[in-house]
Amino acid sequence: MRCIKPLLHFPKSVSSIHRALLHQQTGRKNVGPMASLLKSRSVVRFSGPDTIKFLQGLLTNDVRKFGEPAGESEKVSTLPTPNLPYESASPVYAALLTPQGRFLYDLFLYSPPKPEEKLDRSGSGPGSGPGDASVEVFADVDASVLDELLQTLKKYRLRAKVEIENVAEDFSCWQRYGGNLSEKSSSVEEPGAASVGWGSGSDLSGMSASQGSDAGWQWFKDPRLDCLGSRGIFRSGKTPPLVEADKETAEENYLLWRVEIGVAEGSTEIPKGEAMPLEYNLAGLDAINFDKGCYVGQELIARTHHRGVIRKRLLPLRFLDNAGKEVEQKVTPGSEVIDTESGKKAGKVTTALGCRGMGVLRLEQAFKGPGTLTIEGQEGDVRVEAIRPQWWPAQWFQEYQQNTTAA
């Protein structure tokens, strides 16, 4: 099991890439595309005839498409990969909750390609093989709670015919992001990627990287937001296709990328056993299906959703001095954010990275205006600016404005 301590602060010597990313208005367009090996994530494999039924009754999202025959489920692949068809079942982002509806773990679920869905070794036609009637699903999970997650899953398994295995030694998780990846078609940005697919030529330079021994793996559009780029799991010890040596960068850059966008990930950034999923915007990240039926913790989620009032949400934050200049290393996770006008607590910082961070704040206080928020104990030194993410549905802000007017 690979387990690392969550990265909550950058060292004092910030690299040039770090600094470019810190400039929110221009940094994202000037840096990238980049790729990071996510050492903070591990891989679990589910297999057996009851796999889909087991996951469907546990998780917040609908996973039934993984049990459907090829061609019947939604299929998508942003970046084609040698020895795989152009289209494959898209991944699913989901969460496992407590019975009381609090967040426990997040999972990215993938269905590996079946032998008949892969290209042959020449890349000119479909592969062949006896096939396997059993269902297999891989999950990319938080490495820091892997053992605990496995114990929880096995507790729920009871008599279900499903095997749950830790395959972290065999597979690794990667993220590809930056450089307006989501705003360009793969054929324009990735000319090598456009040449692979059913009946097309093969990108021989990437063949060994993607083909492996007995399985092909590919990049998928991140199931949460287009601006997060692409995500995938690949054989450990091998660099994924479309990752150039000078584009591979430390995981801290991906962490900062998410902080600027306002997307938390894992059981540290989304406090395990405490966080309310809707306050952490999981509904807007396609982690929750409100039509799928029962799952663990579903009652509270459904009640809160249909009531339609979310007074607090996770927001990107900037930390400034009184002159409006960004200040670094002065805020730590857990710091209380204070509304200076009322003296009341507006929320709490959940993640701090230099002069940037994320926090769950009351919307009524977060958007009062500049200069109204500060860090408790540092009232004269650090001001907090809450940023409304561009990806937020307009409805969320309208609900806040309506609630404020009614109050």
CSV table of C-alpha atoms in Angstrom, one decimal:
chain,number,residue,atom,x,y,z
A,1,MET,CA,0.0,0.0,0.0
A,2,ARG,CA,1.3,3.4,-0.9
A,3,CYS,CA,0.4,6.0,1.7
A,4,ILE,CA,1.6,9.6,1.8
A,5,LYS,CA,0.8,12.4,4.2
A,6,PRO,CA,-1.6,14.9,2.5
A,7,LEU,CA,0.2,17.9,1.1
A,8,LEU,CA,-1.3,21.0,2.8
A,9,HIS,CA,1.5,23.5,2.2
A,10,PHE,CA,4.2,24.2,-0.4
A,11,PRO,CA,7.8,24.6,0.7
A,12,LYS,CA,9.2,28.1,0.7
A,13,SER,CA,11.0,27.6,-2.5
A,14,VAL,CA,8.1,27.4,-5.0
A,15,SER,CA,9.0,26.2,-8.5
A,16,SER,CA,8.3,28.3,-11.6
A,17,ILE,CA,5.4,26.1,-12.5
A,18,HIS,CA,3.9,26.6,-9.0
A,19,ARG,CA,4.3,30.4,-9.4
A,20,ALA,CA,2.7,30.4,-12.8
A,21,LEU,CA,-0.3,28.5,-11.5
A,22,LEU,CA,-0.7,30.9,-8.7
A,23,HIS,CA,-1.7,33.6,-11.2
A,24,GLN,CA,-5.2,32.5,-11.7
A,25,GLN,CA,-6.1,34.7,-14.6
A,26,THR,CA,-3.2,33.7,-16.8
A,27,GLY,CA,-1.3,30.8,-15.3
A,28,ARG,CA,-3.7,28.1,-16.4
A,29,LYS,CA,-3.5,29.0,-20.1
A,30,ASN,CA,0.3,29.4,-20.0
A,31,VAL,CA,1.2,26.2,-18.3
A,32,GLY,CA,0.5,22.7,-19.6
A,33,PRO,CA,-0.7,20.3,-20.5
A,34,MET,CA,0.9,18.6,-17.5
A,35,ALA,CA,0.6,15.1,-16.1
A,36,SER,CA,1.0,14.0,-12.5
A,37,LEU,CA,1.4,10.5,-10.9
A,38,LEU,CA,-1.1,10.6,-8.0
A,39,LYS,CA,0.7,9.0,-5.2
A,40,SER,CA,-2.1,10.0,-2.9
A,41,ARG,CA,-4.4,7.5,-4.7
A,42,SER,CA,-4.5,3.7,-4.8
A,43,VAL,CA,-6.4,1.2,-6.8
A,44,VAL,CA,-9.0,-1.4,-5.7
A,45,ARG,CA,-10.5,-4.1,-7.9
A,46,PHE,CA,-14.0,-5.5,-7.6
A,47,SER,CA,-14.9,-8.7,-9.4
A,48,GLY,CA,-17.6,-11.4,-9.3
A,49,PRO,CA,-21.2,-11.8,-10.4
A,50,ASP,CA,-22.7,-9.5,-7.7
A,51,THR,CA,-20.2,-6.6,-8.3
A,52,ILE,CA,-22.7,-4.2,-9.8
A,53,LYS,CA,-25.5,-5.0,-7.3
A,54,PHE,CA,-23.1,-4.6,-4.4
A,55,LEU,CA,-21.7,-1.2,-5.6
A,56,GLN,CA,-25.2,0.1,-6.6
A,57,GLY,CA,-26.5,-0.4,-3.1
A,58,LEU,CA,-23.6,1.3,-1.5
A,59,LEU,CA,-22.5,4.3,-3.6
A,60,THR,CA,-24.1,7.7,-4.3
A,61,ASN,CA,-24.0,7.3,-8.1
A,62,ASP,CA,-25.5,4.9,-10.6
A,63,VAL,CA,-23.0,2.2,-11.7
A,64,ARG,CA,-25.3,-0.1,-13.6
A,65,LYS,CA,-23.8,0.7,-16.9
A,66,PHE,CA,-20.7,-1.2,-16.0
A,67,GLY,CA,-22.8,-4.4,-16.1
A,68,GLU,CA,-24.4,-3.7,-19.5
A,69,PRO,CA,-23.1,-5.4,-22.7
A,70,ALA,CA,-20.7,-3.4,-24.8
A,71,GLY,CA,-22.5,-0.9,-26.9
A,72,GLU,CA,-25.6,-0.4,-24.7
A,73,SER,CA,-24.0,2.0,-22.1
A,74,GLU,CA,-22.9,5.5,-22.6
A,75,LYS,CA,-19.5,5.5,-24.2
A,76,VAL,CA,-16.9,8.2,-24.3
A,77,SER,CA,-13.1,8.6,-24.6
A,78,THR,CA,-11.5,12.0,-24.9
A,79,LEU,CA,-8.0,10.6,-25.7
A,80,PRO,CA,-7.9,7.4,-27.7
A,81,THR,CA,-5.1,5.0,-26.9
A,82,PRO,CA,-3.3,2.4,-29.0
A,83,ASN,CA,-4.9,-1.2,-29.0
A,84,LEU,CA,-8.2,0.2,-27.6
A,85,PRO,CA,-11.3,1.3,-29.5
A,86,TYR,CA,-12.1,5.0,-29.8
A,87,GLU,CA,-15.0,4.6,-27.4
A,88,SER,CA,-15.1,2.9,-24.0
A,89,ALA,CA,-17.4,3.1,-21.0
A,90,SER,CA,-16.9,6.4,-19.3
A,91,PRO,CA,-15.8,6.4,-15.6
A,92,VAL,CA,-18.1,7.2,-12.7
A,93,TYR,CA,-17.3,9.5,-9.7
A,94,ALA,CA,-19.1,8.4,-6.5
A,95,ALA,CA,-18.9,8.5,-2.8
A,96,LEU,CA,-19.5,6.1,0.1
A,97,LEU,CA,-21.4,7.7,3.0
A,98,THR,CA,-22.2,6.9,6.6
A,99,PRO,CA,-25.8,5.8,7.4
A,100,GLN,CA,-26.3,9.4,8.6
A,101,GLY,CA,-25.4,10.8,5.2
A,102,ARG,CA,-21.9,12.1,6.0
A,103,PHE,CA,-19.0,11.7,3.6
A,104,LEU,CA,-16.6,8.8,4.1
A,105,TYR,CA,-14.7,8.0,0.9
A,106,ASP,CA,-14.7,9.1,-2.8
A,107,LEU,CA,-14.1,6.6,-5.6
A,108,PHE,CA,-13.4,6.9,-9.4
A,109,LEU,CA,-14.8,3.8,-11.0
A,110,TYR,CA,-13.6,2.3,-14.3
A,111,SER,CA,-14.6,-0.7,-16.3
A,112,PRO,CA,-11.6,-2.3,-18.1
A,113,PRO,CA,-12.0,-3.1,-21.8
A,114,LYS,CA,-13.0,-6.7,-22.6
A,115,PRO,CA,-10.7,-8.7,-25.0
A,116,GLU,CA,-13.1,-8.4,-27.9
A,117,GLU,CA,-13.3,-4.6,-27.4
A,118,LYS,CA,-9.5,-4.0,-27.8
A,119,LEU,CA,-7.6,-3.7,-31.0
A,120,ASP,CA,-5.3,-6.5,-32.0
A,121,ARG,CA,-1.5,-6.1,-31.8
A,122,SER,CA,-1.3,-4.6,-35.3
A,123,GLY,CA,-3.9,-1.9,-34.3
A,124,SER,CA,-5.9,-2.7,-37.5
A,125,GLY,CA,-8.9,-4.6,-36.1
A,126,PRO,CA,-10.7,-6.0,-33.1
A,127,GLY,CA,-8.9,-8.2,-30.7
A,128,SER,CA,-9.9,-11.8,-30.0
A,129,GLY,CA,-10.2,-13.9,-26.9
A,130,PRO,CA,-12.6,-16.1,-25.1
A,131,GLY,CA,-14.0,-13.2,-23.1
A,132,ASP,CA,-15.0,-13.3,-19.5
A,133,ALA,CA,-18.6,-13.3,-18.4
A,134,SER,CA,-17.7,-12.0,-14.9
A,135,VAL,CA,-17.9,-8.3,-14.2
A,136,GLU,CA,-14.7,-6.4,-13.2
A,137,VAL,CA,-14.6,-2.8,-11.9
A,138,PHE,CA,-11.5,-0.9,-10.8
A,139,ALA,CA,-11.7,2.0,-8.3
A,140,ASP,CA,-9.2,4.8,-7.8
A,141,VAL,CA,-9.4,5.7,-4.0
A,142,ASP,CA,-7.6,7.7,-1.3
A,143,ALA,CA,-4.4,5.9,-0.4
A,144,SER,CA,-4.3,7.3,3.1
A,145,VAL,CA,-7.5,5.4,4.1
A,146,LEU,CA,-7.1,2.4,1.9
A,147,ASP,CA,-7.0,-0.3,4.7
A,148,GLU,CA,-9.9,1.3,6.4
A,149,LEU,CA,-11.9,1.5,3.2
A,150,LEU,CA,-11.3,-2.2,2.4
A,151,GLN,CA,-12.5,-3.1,5.9
A,152,THR,CA,-15.6,-1.0,5.4
A,153,LEU,CA,-16.4,-2.5,2.0
A,154,LYS,CA,-15.9,-6.1,3.3
A,155,LYS,CA,-18.2,-5.3,6.3
A,156,TYR,CA,-21.0,-4.5,3.8
A,157,ARG,CA,-20.3,-7.4,1.5
A,158,LEU,CA,-22.0,-10.0,3.7
A,159,ARG,CA,-22.9,-13.0,1.4
A,160,ALA,CA,-22.6,-11.0,-1.9
A,161,LYS,CA,-20.5,-12.8,-4.5
A,162,VAL,CA,-17.9,-10.1,-5.0
A,163,GLU,CA,-14.2,-10.1,-4.5
A,164,ILE,CA,-12.5,-6.9,-3.2
A,165,GLU,CA,-8.7,-6.7,-3.8
A,166,ASN,CA,-6.0,-4.2,-3.2
A,167,VAL,CA,-4.1,-3.9,-6.5
A,168,ALA,CA,-2.1,-0.8,-5.6
A,169,GLU,CA,1.2,-2.5,-6.4
A,170,ASP,CA,0.0,-3.3,-10.0
A,171,PHE,CA,-1.7,-0.1,-11.0
A,172,SER,CA,-1.2,3.6,-10.5
A,173,CYS,CA,-3.4,6.7,-10.9
A,174,TRP,CA,-2.6,9.6,-13.2
A,175,GLN,CA,-4.1,13.0,-13.9
A,176,ARG,CA,-3.5,15.1,-17.1
A,177,TYR,CA,-4.5,18.8,-16.8
A,178,GLY,CA,-3.7,22.4,-17.7
A,179,GLY,CA,-3.3,24.2,-21.0
A,180,ASN,CA,-7.0,24.5,-21.8
A,181,LEU,CA,-7.2,20.7,-22.4
A,182,SER,CA,-11.0,20.8,-22.1
A,183,GLU,CA,-11.4,23.6,-24.7
A,184,LYS,CA,-9.7,21.7,-27.6
A,185,SER,CA,-10.6,18.6,-29.4
A,186,SER,CA,-8.3,15.7,-29.0
A,187,SER,CA,-7.6,15.7,-32.8
A,188,VAL,CA,-6.3,19.3,-32.6
A,189,GLU,CA,-4.3,19.1,-29.5
A,190,GLU,CA,-3.2,15.5,-29.7
A,191,PRO,CA,-2.4,14.7,-33.4
A,192,GLY,CA,-1.0,11.4,-32.4
A,193,ALA,CA,-4.2,10.5,-30.6
A,194,ALA,CA,-6.3,11.1,-33.7
A,195,SER,CA,-4.5,8.3,-35.6
A,196,VAL,CA,-5.7,5.4,-33.4
A,197,GLY,CA,-9.0,3.7,-33.3
A,198,TRP,CA,-10.9,0.9,-35.0
A,199,GLY,CA,-9.4,0.2,-38.4
A,200,SER,CA,-7.0,3.2,-38.1
A,201,GLY,CA,-3.3,3.4,-38.0
A,202,SER,CA,-1.4,2.8,-34.8
A,203,ASP,CA,0.7,5.2,-32.9
A,204,LEU,CA,3.6,2.8,-32.6
A,205,SER,CA,5.6,5.2,-30.3
A,206,GLY,CA,2.9,4.9,-27.7
A,207,MET,CA,2.0,1.2,-28.2
A,208,SER,CA,4.3,-0.3,-25.6
A,209,ALA,CA,3.3,2.3,-23.0
A,210,SER,CA,-0.4,1.6,-23.3
A,211,GLN,CA,-0.6,-2.0,-24.4
A,212,GLY,CA,1.2,-3.6,-21.4
A,213,SER,CA,1.0,-7.4,-21.2
A,214,ASP,CA,-2.6,-8.3,-21.3
A,215,ALA,CA,-4.6,-5.1,-20.9
A,216,GLY,CA,-4.8,-1.7,-22.5
A,217,TRP,CA,-5.6,1.4,-20.5
A,218,GLN,CA,-6.5,4.9,-21.6
A,219,TRP,CA,-7.1,8.4,-20.5
A,220,PHE,CA,-10.7,9.5,-19.8
A,221,LYS,CA,-12.2,12.9,-19.4
A,222,ASP,CA,-12.5,13.6,-15.7
A,223,PRO,CA,-16.0,12.6,-14.8
A,224,ARG,CA,-16.4,15.7,-12.5
A,225,LEU,CA,-15.5,18.7,-14.6
A,226,ASP,CA,-14.0,19.3,-18.1
A,227,CYS,CA,-11.6,21.9,-16.6
A,228,LEU,CA,-10.0,19.1,-14.5
A,229,GLY,CA,-8.6,17.5,-17.6
A,230,SER,CA,-8.2,13.7,-18.0
A,231,ARG,CA,-7.8,10.9,-15.5
A,232,GLY,CA,-6.9,7.2,-15.7
A,233,ILE,CA,-5.3,4.2,-14.1
A,234,PHE,CA,-2.3,2.6,-15.8
A,235,ARG,CA,0.2,-0.3,-15.1
A,236,SER,CA,2.6,0.7,-12.4
A,237,GLY,CA,6.2,1.4,-13.4
A,238,LYS,CA,5.2,2.6,-16.9
A,239,THR,CA,4.6,6.1,-18.2
A,240,PRO,CA,1.2,6.5,-19.7
A,241,PRO,CA,0.8,7.4,-23.4
A,242,LEU,CA,0.8,11.1,-24.3
A,243,VAL,CA,3.0,12.0,-21.3
A,244,GLU,CA,6.2,13.7,-22.4
A,245,ALA,CA,9.2,13.7,-20.0
A,246,ASP,CA,9.2,17.5,-19.7
A,247,LYS,CA,5.4,17.6,-19.0
A,248,GLU,CA,5.4,15.2,-16.0
A,249,THR,CA,5.3,17.2,-12.8
A,250,ALA,CA,4.8,16.8,-9.1
A,251,GLU,CA,1.4,16.0,-7.7
A,252,GLU,CA,1.5,19.3,-5.8
A,253,ASN,CA,0.7,21.1,-9.1
A,254,TYR,CA,-2.5,19.0,-9.5
A,255,LEU,CA,-3.4,19.8,-5.9
A,256,LEU,CA,-3.0,23.6,-6.6
A,257,TRP,CA,-5.0,23.2,-9.8
A,258,ARG,CA,-7.9,21.8,-7.9
A,259,VAL,CA,-7.6,24.4,-5.1
A,260,GLU,CA,-7.9,27.2,-7.6
A,261,ILE,CA,-11.0,25.6,-9.2
A,262,GLY,CA,-12.5,24.8,-5.8
A,263,VAL,CA,-12.7,21.0,-6.0
A,264,ALA,CA,-11.8,18.9,-3.0
A,265,GLU,CA,-10.7,15.3,-3.3
A,266,GLY,CA,-10.1,12.5,-0.8
A,267,SER,CA,-11.0,11.9,2.9
A,268,THR,CA,-8.7,14.6,4.2
A,269,GLU,CA,-9.9,17.5,2.1
A,270,ILE,CA,-13.5,16.3,2.5
A,271,PRO,CA,-13.4,15.5,6.3
A,272,LYS,CA,-14.3,11.8,6.8
A,273,GLY,CA,-17.4,11.2,8.9
A,274,GLU,CA,-18.1,15.0,9.2
A,275,ALA,CA,-18.6,16.5,5.8
A,276,MET,CA,-22.0,17.1,4.3
A,277,PRO,CA,-21.7,16.0,0.6
A,278,LEU,CA,-23.9,18.8,-0.8
A,279,GLU,CA,-21.9,21.4,1.0
A,280,TYR,CA,-18.8,20.1,-0.7
A,281,ASN,CA,-20.6,20.4,-4.0
A,282,LEU,CA,-20.6,16.7,-4.9
A,283,ALA,CA,-23.9,17.1,-6.6
A,284,GLY,CA,-22.3,19.6,-9.0
A,285,LEU,CA,-19.4,17.2,-9.6
A,286,ASP,CA,-21.7,14.4,-10.9
A,287,ALA,CA,-21.0,12.3,-7.8
A,288,ILE,CA,-24.7,11.9,-6.8
A,289,ASN,CA,-27.6,10.4,-8.8
A,290,PHE,CA,-30.9,11.5,-7.2
A,291,ASP,CA,-33.0,9.0,-9.3
A,292,LYS,CA,-31.1,5.8,-8.6
A,293,GLY,CA,-32.9,4.6,-5.5
A,294,CYS,CA,-31.6,3.6,-2.2
A,295,TYR,CA,-28.0,3.6,-1.0
A,296,VAL,CA,-26.2,4.0,2.3
A,297,GLY,CA,-27.0,7.5,3.6
A,298,GLN,CA,-29.5,8.3,0.8
A,299,GLU,CA,-32.3,9.6,3.1
A,300,LEU,CA,-30.5,12.7,4.3
A,301,ILE,CA,-29.1,13.5,0.9
A,302,ALA,CA,-32.5,13.3,-0.8
A,303,ARG,CA,-34.2,15.4,2.0
A,304,THR,CA,-31.6,18.1,1.8
A,305,HIS,CA,-31.6,18.2,-2.0
A,306,HIS,CA,-35.4,18.5,-2.3
A,307,ARG,CA,-35.5,21.1,0.4
A,308,GLY,CA,-33.3,23.1,-1.8
A,309,VAL,CA,-31.4,25.2,0.8
A,310,ILE,CA,-27.6,24.8,1.0
A,311,ARG,CA,-26.4,27.7,3.1
A,312,LYS,CA,-22.7,26.7,3.2
A,313,ARG,CA,-20.5,25.6,0.3
A,314,LEU,CA,-16.9,24.8,-0.4
A,315,LEU,CA,-15.2,27.8,-2.1
A,316,PRO,CA,-11.7,28.7,-3.4
A,317,LEU,CA,-10.0,31.3,-1.2
A,318,ARG,CA,-7.2,33.9,-1.5
A,319,PHE,CA,-5.3,35.1,1.5
A,320,LEU,CA,-4.3,38.8,1.3
A,321,ASP,CA,-2.8,41.5,3.5
A,322,ASN,CA,-4.4,44.9,4.1
A,323,ALA,CA,-2.9,46.3,0.9
A,324,GLY,CA,-4.4,43.5,-1.2
A,325,LYS,CA,-1.1,41.6,-1.7
A,326,GLU,CA,-1.2,37.8,-1.5
A,327,VAL,CA,0.5,36.4,1.6
A,328,GLU,CA,1.9,32.9,1.9
A,329,GLN,CA,2.3,30.4,4.7
A,330,LYS,CA,0.1,32.4,7.2
A,331,VAL,CA,-3.0,30.2,7.2
A,332,THR,CA,-3.4,26.6,8.2
A,333,PRO,CA,-6.2,24.1,7.6
A,334,GLY,CA,-8.8,24.4,10.4
A,335,SER,CA,-8.4,28.1,10.8
A,336,GLU,CA,-11.7,29.9,11.5
A,337,VAL,CA,-12.9,32.6,9.1
A,338,ILE,CA,-14.5,35.6,10.8
A,339,ASP,CA,-17.0,38.1,9.4
A,340,THR,CA,-15.5,41.4,10.6
A,341,GLU,CA,-18.8,43.3,10.4
A,342,SER,CA,-20.7,41.0,12.7
A,343,GLY,CA,-17.9,39.3,14.5
A,344,LYS,CA,-19.5,35.9,13.8
A,345,LYS,CA,-17.8,32.9,12.3
A,346,ALA,CA,-18.3,32.6,8.6
A,347,GLY,CA,-16.8,29.2,8.2
A,348,LYS,CA,-13.5,27.2,8.2
A,349,VAL,CA,-10.5,26.8,6.0
A,350,THR,CA,-10.2,23.2,4.9
A,351,THR,CA,-7.1,23.3,2.7
A,352,ALA,CA,-4.2,25.9,2.6
A,353,LEU,CA,-1.6,26.1,-0.1
A,354,GLY,CA,0.6,29.2,0.2
A,355,CYS,CA,-1.6,32.1,-0.6
A,356,ARG,CA,-4.5,29.9,-1.8
A,357,GLY,CA,-6.9,27.6,-0.1
A,358,MET,CA,-10.4,26.2,0.1
A,359,GLY,CA,-13.0,26.6,2.8
A,360,VAL,CA,-16.6,25.9,3.7
A,361,LEU,CA,-18.2,29.3,4.2
A,362,ARG,CA,-21.7,30.6,4.7
A,363,LEU,CA,-22.7,32.1,1.4
A,364,GLU,CA,-24.4,35.0,2.9
A,365,GLN,CA,-21.2,36.1,4.6
A,366,ALA,CA,-18.8,34.9,1.9
A,367,PHE,CA,-20.1,37.3,-0.8
A,368,LYS,CA,-20.8,40.4,1.3
A,369,GLY,CA,-18.0,42.3,-0.3
A,370,PRO,CA,-14.2,42.8,-0.3
A,371,GLY,CA,-12.5,43.1,3.1
A,372,THR,CA,-15.2,41.6,5.2
A,373,LEU,CA,-13.5,38.3,6.0
A,374,THR,CA,-10.4,37.6,8.1
A,375,ILE,CA,-8.7,34.7,9.9
A,376,GLU,CA,-9.4,34.4,13.6
A,377,GLY,CA,-6.4,35.5,15.6
A,378,GLN,CA,-4.9,37.4,12.6
A,379,GLU,CA,-7.5,40.1,12.2
A,380,GLY,CA,-5.0,42.7,11.4
A,381,ASP,CA,-2.8,40.6,9.1
A,382,VAL,CA,-4.7,38.3,6.8
A,383,ARG,CA,-7.9,39.0,4.9
A,384,VAL,CA,-9.8,36.3,3.1
A,385,GLU,CA,-11.3,36.7,-0.4
A,386,ALA,CA,-13.9,34.1,-1.4
A,387,ILE,CA,-14.1,33.3,-5.1
A,388,ARG,CA,-17.2,32.1,-6.9
A,389,PRO,CA,-16.1,29.2,-9.2
A,390,GLN,CA,-17.0,29.6,-12.9
A,391,TRP,CA,-18.2,26.0,-13.1
A,392,TRP,CA,-20.9,26.6,-10.5
A,393,PRO,CA,-24.5,26.2,-11.8
A,394,ALA,CA,-26.2,29.5,-11.9
A,395,GLN,CA,-29.0,28.1,-9.8
A,396,TRP,CA,-26.7,27.8,-6.8
A,397,PHE,CA,-26.0,31.5,-6.8
A,398,GLN,CA,-29.7,32.4,-7.4
A,399,GLU,CA,-30.7,30.2,-4.4
A,400,TYR,CA,-28.2,32.1,-2.3
A,401,GLN,CA,-29.6,35.5,-3.4
A,402,GLN,CA,-33.2,34.4,-2.9
A,403,ASN,CA,-32.4,33.2,0.6
A,404,THR,CA,-30.6,36.4,1.5
A,405,THR,CA,-33.5,38.5,0.2
A,406,ALA,CA,-36.0,36.4,2.2
A,407,ALA,CA,-33.8,36.7,5.4
